[in-house]
Structures are given as C-alpha cells and as structure tokens.
Amino acid sequence: MRLLVVKPSSLGDIVHTMPAVAELRAAIPRVEITWVVNDSLAALVGLCPGITILPFPRKALGKFSWTAFRRFRKALCAASFDAVLDFQGLLRSGLISWLARSSKRYGFANAREGAPFFYTNKVVLPKELRHAAEKNLFLARTFLKEQGFVVPETPAETPTRIPGEWQAEAEALIQEHHLSGGPLLAVGSSSRWNSKSWSVEYFGEILRGVSAQRPDVRIWLLGAPEECGRAEAVRTASGLEQVANLAGKTSMGALVALLARSRALFTNDSGPMHIAALLGIPCVANFGSTDPTLTGPYGPEGRHEIIHTLCEKSPCFCRECPRGDNALCCAGVSRDAVVSALLKRLS
C-alpha cells in the first residue's frame, strides 16, 4: 500500500505526527509512505527512516512561482497513492490531498479553512482527546480500522535515525565550546511567541541554582539567529563560565544531534522541546500562555516536568502578554522546585 501523509508544518506539529506515522508503518505490511513537508523542514522528517520526502516549496509559492507549483504538482501526481491522510487540516493541505488524486482522502471533520471539502472520509474526534499527538493517532487508527488493518495493542515505537554528519557537526561544536567533561543541559530560553518566553532573570537564577549543586554540568543555549541576543542575555544573567551560547550557530541537524547528546532540556514551550521529547530526552518546560494538555512534551508519564505559571489568565493563548509583562509568568514559581526537577533528570 502506498500512502501520502500531508503535514507541511510547523516543527512541533510535524513531531506530533510521527507517532501516527509509526503506527501506520507498524500495522500495514510493506507500506510505502510519502510525506509532504515544507522544504525548510524536510531534514526533520529525515529523522524517520524509510520515509520518502516530497518537499513543499512554500516560500516559492508565496511569491506566486508557477514554475515551483507545476514542479510540485508534477511530483505529486507522478505517484499513485492508495490513500491520503491530511494531518494539517488547512486549505493548502486539503488542496494537496485533492491534487494527489486518490480515491481515499482522510482528514479531520473539524479542520479549518474549508479543508474538509476535499476529504472523502471526515474523521470526528472524541471530545476527550486533547493533545495534538493523540488526535493524529486517532486519525491514523480510524483509517486502519476502516481499511481492515489491525491496530497495534500497544503504541508503536517512533524510530529515529541521526545521520553521521549531524553527529559530527554536534561533536565539533562540543569540542569548540568546551562542553565535554560533564552532563549536558540544553536550554531554550526563547519561543516564537513573546508571551511564551519567560524572563531572562528567571533562566539565569535557575542555571545558577543547578550549577551550584552540579558544578560539572555543561550548559548550551539553543535558538534561531534572531534569538542570539536573548540567549546572550541569559548567559550573562547566569554569571557562569560553562554556558555556551549556540543560538544561531547550529543547523537543524546539529540541533537534533546536540539534543540527543543532552541529559535534559530546560525550555519554554517551543519546537526544540518537541524534538527533545521525540528523542526521549526529559524536558522541564515552562508553560504560561499555552496549555500543556494540548501541546506539551509528549512521552511516558513522569519523563517530563511541566512548570505552570501562577498567572490567573493562563492559558491566555496570546502572542503578547495581555498584562504587558512576561516576567509575571514566572512570578511566584518556586525556583527550588525547578532546580530540583532539573537535577533529578541530570542524574
């Protein structure tokens, strides 16, 4: 059987689709899966061995490049798919599902922007399902049941493979920034929403507390190039020599390999948090403006620790703090409890 998985973005959403794809592979003998993903995120899907990647040229299409559209459509139509599963649920993913010309097109009944119009099978989600990964699993399992396949009794493992060149790049950064000799702690102090980025002072306090009890810990700060300034402010606030600011200095591959080498991740709600969870790395994650029951780090009970804000407006789902001060998210949160959670996972 040949399946087309449609999930172009974003980073965390792609990771939340991987358990569902693993379920499909475990249940269907000799299945061939092609995944439509934004070209900028194709390397992430490359973590899953045995998946054919069909890059979606989002930036080029955003500039109305008909050449890019024709090339993508030709590649999409060149294959003959037995079924399409749209895990994105937006207009563009619905259109991609329809363009694939399969007679079976599965998607969420509550998908947005008119996407259900393009589906032949609209899957209604149970109200009790909250987490994005669980919703994706339900879609995959519904497809399996309706097509006569046996759903695995226990969740399928999500296999990952980190290419050698990614590991070599990570090792070079470790040596260059003197990060060997102790347990690695990854730190994500930024997020795409300003409201999800807890204060610089808070991160500095926690890192000092961890280092005081584990002097051998080695800390690296992750982030995009535009987040380098904030990461540097966290490094300065910590006052620690063993903190390396790698924001903007890693490729996607090096980021993944460095997370895999880390003992734990201390982070805001962000894309790298989901990568770490996929790799089995314990996360201590700050949640204020968003809801961890919807998009928290996915994994076995007890592996991750959620640090909840005490703000009464949480979760507000606002990109900017409605009270005008992100420091309010971490106000009153026990620093000792956060440090203890990190120390537990570092050991």
Short mmCIF file of C-alpha atoms in Angstrom, two decimals:
data_model
loop_
_atom_site.label_atom_id
_atom_site.label_comp_id
_atom_site.label_asym_id
_atom_site.label_seq_id
_atom_site.Cartn_x
_atom_site.Cartn_y
_atom_site.Cartn_z
CA MET A 1 0.00 0.00 0.00
CA ARG A 2 1.19 3.50 -0.86
CA LEU A 3 0.18 6.32 1.47
CA LEU A 4 0.58 10.08 1.26
CA VAL A 5 0.94 11.92 4.57
CA VAL A 6 0.26 15.65 4.38
CA LYS A 7 1.77 17.66 7.24
CA PRO A 8 3.84 20.55 5.86
CA SER A 9 4.41 22.48 9.13
CA SER A 10 5.24 23.52 11.79
CA LEU A 11 8.19 21.98 13.65
CA GLY A 12 6.25 20.84 16.70
CA ASP A 13 3.25 19.74 14.65
CA ILE A 14 5.47 17.56 12.47
CA VAL A 15 6.95 15.86 15.52
CA HIS A 16 3.42 15.26 16.85
CA THR A 17 2.57 13.44 13.62
CA MET A 18 5.48 11.00 13.83
CA PRO A 19 3.81 8.62 16.35
CA ALA A 20 0.83 8.32 13.99
CA VAL A 21 3.13 7.57 11.05
CA ALA A 22 4.92 4.95 13.17
CA GLU A 23 1.52 3.37 13.87
CA LEU A 24 0.74 3.18 10.16
CA ARG A 25 4.08 1.55 9.43
CA ALA A 26 3.63 -0.99 12.23
CA ALA A 27 0.12 -2.00 11.14
CA ILE A 28 0.42 -2.16 7.33
CA PRO A 29 2.76 -4.77 5.80
CA ARG A 30 5.16 -3.39 3.17
CA VAL A 31 3.62 0.08 3.34
CA GLU A 32 5.29 2.88 1.40
CA ILE A 33 4.82 6.34 2.88
CA THR A 34 5.49 9.67 1.19
CA TRP A 35 5.39 12.78 3.39
CA VAL A 36 4.62 16.28 2.07
CA VAL A 37 6.56 18.73 4.23
CA ASN A 38 7.78 22.31 3.83
CA ASP A 39 11.19 22.25 2.17
CA SER A 40 12.65 24.17 5.13
CA LEU A 41 11.64 21.35 7.50
CA ALA A 42 12.39 18.36 5.27
CA ALA A 43 15.51 17.47 7.30
CA LEU A 44 13.31 16.93 10.37
CA VAL A 45 11.21 14.28 8.60
CA GLY A 46 14.53 12.72 7.59
CA LEU A 47 14.80 11.59 11.23
CA CYS A 48 12.27 8.87 10.36
CA PRO A 49 13.98 6.10 8.37
CA GLY A 50 12.22 4.68 5.33
CA ILE A 51 10.03 7.73 4.59
CA THR A 52 10.02 9.31 1.12
CA ILE A 53 10.06 13.10 1.44
CA LEU A 54 8.17 15.32 -1.00
CA PRO A 55 9.27 18.92 -0.29
CA PHE A 56 6.57 21.59 -0.47
CA PRO A 57 8.05 24.86 -1.83
CA ARG A 58 6.15 27.19 0.48
CA LYS A 59 8.39 30.25 0.10
CA ALA A 60 8.44 29.98 -3.68
CA LEU A 61 4.68 29.53 -3.82
CA GLY A 62 4.31 32.51 -1.51
CA LYS A 63 5.96 34.52 -4.28
CA PHE A 64 3.46 33.09 -6.81
CA SER A 65 6.05 30.99 -8.64
CA TRP A 66 4.09 28.97 -11.19
CA THR A 67 7.24 27.07 -12.05
CA ALA A 68 7.53 25.85 -8.46
CA PHE A 69 3.83 24.94 -8.40
CA ARG A 70 4.00 22.96 -11.64
CA ARG A 71 7.10 21.13 -10.46
CA PHE A 72 5.47 20.21 -7.14
CA ARG A 73 2.22 19.15 -8.80
CA LYS A 74 4.09 17.01 -11.30
CA ALA A 75 5.96 15.22 -8.50
CA LEU A 76 2.72 14.76 -6.55
CA CYS A 77 0.79 13.36 -9.50
CA ALA A 78 3.64 11.12 -10.67
CA ALA A 79 2.92 8.70 -7.83
CA SER A 80 -0.25 6.68 -7.43
CA PHE A 81 -1.43 6.72 -3.82
CA ASP A 82 -3.91 4.28 -2.34
CA ALA A 83 -4.88 6.81 0.31
CA VAL A 84 -4.06 10.29 1.62
CA LEU A 85 -4.06 11.32 5.28
CA ASP A 86 -4.13 15.06 5.92
CA PHE A 87 -2.91 15.76 9.45
CA GLN A 88 -2.65 19.54 8.86
CA GLY A 89 -6.28 20.43 8.29
CA LEU A 90 -5.89 23.74 6.43
CA LEU A 91 -6.87 24.94 2.96
CA ARG A 92 -3.47 24.27 1.40
CA SER A 93 -3.21 20.76 2.85
CA GLY A 94 -6.75 20.00 1.72
CA LEU A 95 -5.85 21.12 -1.80
CA ILE A 96 -2.69 18.98 -1.74
CA SER A 97 -4.80 15.98 -0.69
CA TRP A 98 -7.19 16.58 -3.56
CA LEU A 99 -4.39 17.11 -6.11
CA ALA A 100 -2.95 13.71 -5.20
CA ARG A 101 -5.98 12.19 -6.99
CA SER A 102 -6.52 9.36 -4.55
CA SER A 103 -9.99 7.94 -4.06
CA LYS A 104 -9.47 7.84 -0.28
CA ARG A 105 -8.68 11.12 1.43
CA TYR A 106 -8.83 11.19 5.23
CA GLY A 107 -8.83 14.31 7.38
CA PHE A 108 -10.33 15.87 10.49
CA ALA A 109 -14.02 16.76 10.32
CA ASN A 110 -13.31 19.96 12.27
CA ALA A 111 -10.41 21.04 10.04
CA ARG A 112 -10.25 24.76 9.24
CA GLU A 113 -10.37 26.94 6.12
CA GLY A 114 -12.75 24.59 4.29
CA ALA A 115 -10.27 21.69 4.19
CA PRO A 116 -12.97 19.02 4.88
CA PHE A 117 -14.49 19.84 1.47
CA PHE A 118 -11.58 17.95 -0.11
CA TYR A 119 -11.87 14.80 2.06
CA THR A 120 -13.78 11.63 1.23
CA ASN A 121 -13.58 10.48 4.87
CA LYS A 122 -14.07 13.09 7.59
CA VAL A 123 -12.93 11.81 10.99
CA VAL A 124 -14.79 13.15 14.05
CA LEU A 125 -12.50 13.44 17.08
CA PRO A 126 -13.73 12.37 20.53
CA LYS A 127 -14.16 15.35 22.84
CA GLU A 128 -11.85 13.88 25.47
CA LEU A 129 -8.84 13.93 23.14
CA ARG A 130 -6.71 16.97 23.94
CA HIS A 131 -3.09 16.51 22.87
CA ALA A 132 -2.20 17.06 19.21
CA ALA A 133 -0.27 13.75 19.06
CA GLU A 134 -3.29 11.84 20.38
CA LYS A 135 -5.54 13.44 17.78
CA ASN A 136 -3.17 12.43 15.00
CA LEU A 137 -3.03 8.89 16.37
CA PHE A 138 -6.84 8.74 16.35
CA LEU A 139 -6.94 9.75 12.68
CA ALA A 140 -4.38 7.08 11.78
CA ARG A 141 -6.17 4.40 13.81
CA THR A 142 -9.54 5.28 12.29
CA PHE A 143 -8.02 4.85 8.82
CA LEU A 144 -6.52 1.49 9.82
CA LYS A 145 -9.80 0.18 11.21
CA GLU A 146 -11.86 1.29 8.23
CA GLN A 147 -9.37 -0.27 5.81
CA GLY A 148 -9.39 -3.61 7.64
CA PHE A 149 -5.98 -3.43 9.34
CA VAL A 150 -5.32 -4.46 12.94
CA VAL A 151 -4.43 -1.56 15.22
CA PRO A 152 -1.44 -2.44 17.47
CA GLU A 153 -2.47 -3.11 21.08
CA THR A 154 0.45 -1.06 22.39
CA PRO A 155 1.64 2.22 20.82
CA ALA A 156 4.27 1.67 18.15
CA GLU A 157 7.75 2.98 18.83
CA THR A 158 8.77 6.01 16.79
CA PRO A 159 12.13 5.07 15.30
CA THR A 160 14.64 7.85 14.70
CA ARG A 161 17.97 7.90 12.93
CA ILE A 162 20.53 10.68 13.37
CA PRO A 163 22.83 10.85 10.33
CA GLY A 164 26.58 10.67 10.92
CA GLU A 165 27.18 14.14 9.51
CA TRP A 166 24.78 15.63 12.09
CA GLN A 167 26.61 13.85 14.88
CA ALA A 168 29.98 15.03 13.57
CA GLU A 169 28.75 18.64 13.47
CA ALA A 170 27.49 18.35 17.05
CA GLU A 171 30.78 16.86 18.24
CA ALA A 172 32.73 19.71 16.62
CA LEU A 173 30.58 22.27 18.48
CA ILE A 174 31.04 20.41 21.76
CA GLN A 175 34.81 20.49 21.37
CA GLU A 176 34.92 24.10 20.15
CA HIS A 177 32.86 25.39 23.08
CA HIS A 178 34.40 23.13 25.76
CA LEU A 179 31.16 21.30 26.54
CA SER A 180 32.67 17.91 27.29
CA GLY A 181 33.53 16.55 30.72
CA GLY A 182 30.09 16.60 32.37
CA PRO A 183 26.38 16.11 31.72
CA LEU A 184 24.97 18.36 29.01
CA LEU A 185 21.99 20.57 29.81
CA ALA A 186 20.24 22.16 26.84
CA VAL A 187 18.38 25.43 27.45
CA GLY A 188 15.73 27.01 25.22
CA SER A 189 15.06 30.47 26.62
CA SER A 190 13.12 31.80 23.61
CA SER A 191 9.96 30.95 21.70
CA ARG A 192 8.12 32.14 18.61
CA TRP A 193 5.61 33.97 20.83
CA ASN A 194 6.94 36.67 23.14
CA SER A 195 4.35 35.58 25.71
CA LYS A 196 5.95 32.11 25.88
CA SER A 197 9.44 33.44 26.62
CA TRP A 198 9.86 33.54 30.40
CA SER A 199 12.16 36.19 31.80
CA VAL A 200 15.92 36.29 31.31
CA GLU A 201 16.42 36.73 35.07
CA TYR A 202 14.39 33.58 35.77
CA PHE A 203 16.57 31.48 33.47
CA GLY A 204 19.71 32.98 34.99
CA GLU A 205 18.56 32.10 38.52
CA ILE A 206 17.72 28.51 37.61
CA LEU A 207 21.04 27.92 35.84
CA ARG A 208 22.96 29.27 38.83
CA GLY A 209 20.97 27.00 41.14
CA VAL A 210 21.69 23.92 39.03
CA SER A 211 25.38 24.74 38.70
CA ALA A 212 25.74 25.29 42.44
CA GLN A 213 24.76 21.66 43.08
CA ARG A 214 26.21 20.16 39.89
CA PRO A 215 29.43 22.08 39.15
CA ASP A 216 30.27 19.56 36.44
CA VAL A 217 27.20 20.42 34.35
CA ARG A 218 27.84 21.87 30.89
CA ILE A 219 25.14 24.18 29.53
CA TRP A 220 24.38 25.18 25.95
CA LEU A 221 21.78 27.72 24.85
CA LEU A 222 19.83 26.96 21.69
CA GLY A 223 17.85 29.23 19.41
CA ALA A 224 17.46 30.76 15.98
CA PRO A 225 19.81 33.52 14.74
CA GLU A 226 17.32 36.22 15.76
CA GLU A 227 17.28 34.78 19.30
CA CYS A 228 21.03 35.06 19.80
CA GLY A 229 20.72 38.35 21.72
CA ARG A 230 18.28 36.94 24.24
CA ALA A 231 20.42 33.82 24.71
CA GLU A 232 23.44 36.04 25.35
CA ALA A 233 21.43 37.95 27.97
CA VAL A 234 20.61 34.64 29.69
CA ARG A 235 24.29 33.65 29.62
CA THR A 236 25.26 36.99 31.19
CA ALA A 237 22.47 36.75 33.79
CA SER A 238 23.67 33.30 34.85
CA GLY A 239 27.20 34.56 35.53
CA LEU A 240 28.53 31.08 34.65
CA GLU A 241 31.60 30.30 32.58
CA GLN A 242 30.38 26.87 31.46
CA VAL A 243 27.47 28.28 29.43
CA ALA A 244 27.86 28.33 25.64
CA ASN A 245 25.58 30.48 23.51
CA LEU A 246 24.91 28.39 20.38
CA ALA A 247 21.80 30.29 19.27
CA GLY A 248 22.04 30.78 15.52
CA LYS A 249 25.16 28.60 15.29
CA THR A 250 23.55 25.22 14.64
CA SER A 251 21.92 23.69 11.62
CA MET A 252 18.74 21.68 12.11
CA GLY A 253 20.86 18.53 12.05
CA ALA A 254 23.33 19.78 14.65
CA LEU A 255 20.46 20.93 16.88
CA VAL A 256 18.93 17.45 16.79
CA ALA A 257 22.27 15.73 17.45
CA LEU A 258 23.11 18.08 20.34
CA LEU A 259 19.71 17.47 21.92
CA ALA A 260 20.30 13.72 21.59
CA ARG A 261 23.60 14.13 23.45
CA SER A 262 21.99 16.19 26.24
CA ARG A 263 20.83 14.75 29.57
CA ALA A 264 17.86 17.13 29.81
CA LEU A 265 16.27 20.22 28.26
CA PHE A 266 15.11 23.27 30.24
CA THR A 267 12.85 25.24 27.96
CA ASN A 268 9.85 27.36 27.15
CA ASP A 269 7.05 25.89 25.04
CA SER A 270 8.90 25.63 21.71
CA GLY A 271 9.72 23.48 18.70
CA PRO A 272 13.01 22.10 20.11
CA MET A 273 11.05 20.89 23.15
CA HIS A 274 9.11 18.54 20.88
CA ILE A 275 12.28 17.30 19.18
CA ALA A 276 13.81 16.51 22.56
CA ALA A 277 10.65 14.66 23.63
CA LEU A 278 10.74 12.64 20.40
CA LEU A 279 14.34 11.65 21.15
CA GLY A 280 13.40 10.58 24.69
CA ILE A 281 15.24 13.49 26.34
CA PRO A 282 13.50 14.62 29.57
CA CYS A 283 12.13 18.16 29.42
CA VAL A 284 11.46 20.64 32.21
CA ALA A 285 9.14 23.01 30.38
CA ASN A 286 7.66 26.38 31.30
CA PHE A 287 4.00 26.88 30.37
CA GLY A 288 2.13 30.14 30.79
CA SER A 289 0.23 31.42 27.78
CA THR A 290 -0.31 27.95 26.29
CA ASP A 291 -1.80 24.68 27.54
CA PRO A 292 0.47 21.63 28.07
CA THR A 293 -2.51 19.28 27.73
CA LEU A 294 -2.72 20.40 24.10
CA THR A 295 0.93 20.86 23.09
CA GLY A 296 3.09 19.76 26.00
CA PRO A 297 6.12 17.46 25.55
CA TYR A 298 4.75 14.05 24.53
CA GLY A 299 6.02 10.92 26.24
CA PRO A 300 5.61 8.43 29.09
CA GLU A 301 4.20 9.69 32.37
CA GLY A 302 6.91 11.05 34.64
CA ARG A 303 9.54 11.67 31.98
CA HIS A 304 8.80 15.38 31.64
CA GLU A 305 8.03 18.08 34.21
CA ILE A 306 5.71 20.99 33.49
CA ILE A 307 6.33 24.27 35.32
CA HIS A 308 2.97 26.04 35.48
CA THR A 309 2.65 29.79 35.76
CA LEU A 310 0.69 31.19 38.69
CA CYS A 311 -0.87 33.88 36.49
CA GLU A 312 -4.66 33.73 36.70
CA LYS A 313 -5.01 34.47 32.97
CA SER A 314 -3.22 31.26 31.98
CA PRO A 315 -3.64 29.87 29.41
CA CYS A 316 -4.43 33.07 27.54
CA PHE A 317 -3.17 31.93 24.10
CA CYS A 318 -2.00 35.48 23.39
CA ARG A 319 1.18 36.08 21.40
CA GLU A 320 1.90 39.11 23.59
CA CYS A 321 1.40 39.13 27.35
CA PRO A 322 -2.10 40.62 27.99
CA ARG A 323 -0.76 42.11 31.23
CA GLY A 324 2.19 43.68 29.46
CA ASP A 325 4.98 41.93 31.36
CA ASN A 326 6.29 38.44 30.58
CA ALA A 327 8.06 38.36 33.95
CA LEU A 328 4.63 37.81 35.54
CA CYS A 329 4.56 34.27 34.13
CA CYS A 330 7.37 33.15 36.40
CA ALA A 331 6.43 35.35 39.36
CA GLY A 332 5.93 33.18 42.44
CA VAL A 333 7.17 29.99 40.79
CA SER A 334 9.41 28.08 43.22
CA ARG A 335 12.96 28.29 41.90
CA ASP A 336 14.00 25.45 44.22
CA ALA A 337 11.34 23.15 42.71
CA VAL A 338 12.53 23.92 39.17
CA VAL A 339 16.16 23.32 40.11
CA SER A 340 15.22 20.03 41.80
CA ALA A 341 13.34 18.87 38.71
CA LEU A 342 16.39 19.54 36.56
CA LEU A 343 18.82 17.91 38.98
CA LYS A 344 16.65 14.80 39.07
CA ARG A 345 16.82 14.47 35.30
CA LEU A 346 20.50 15.33 35.07
CA SER A 347 21.28 12.44 37.37
#
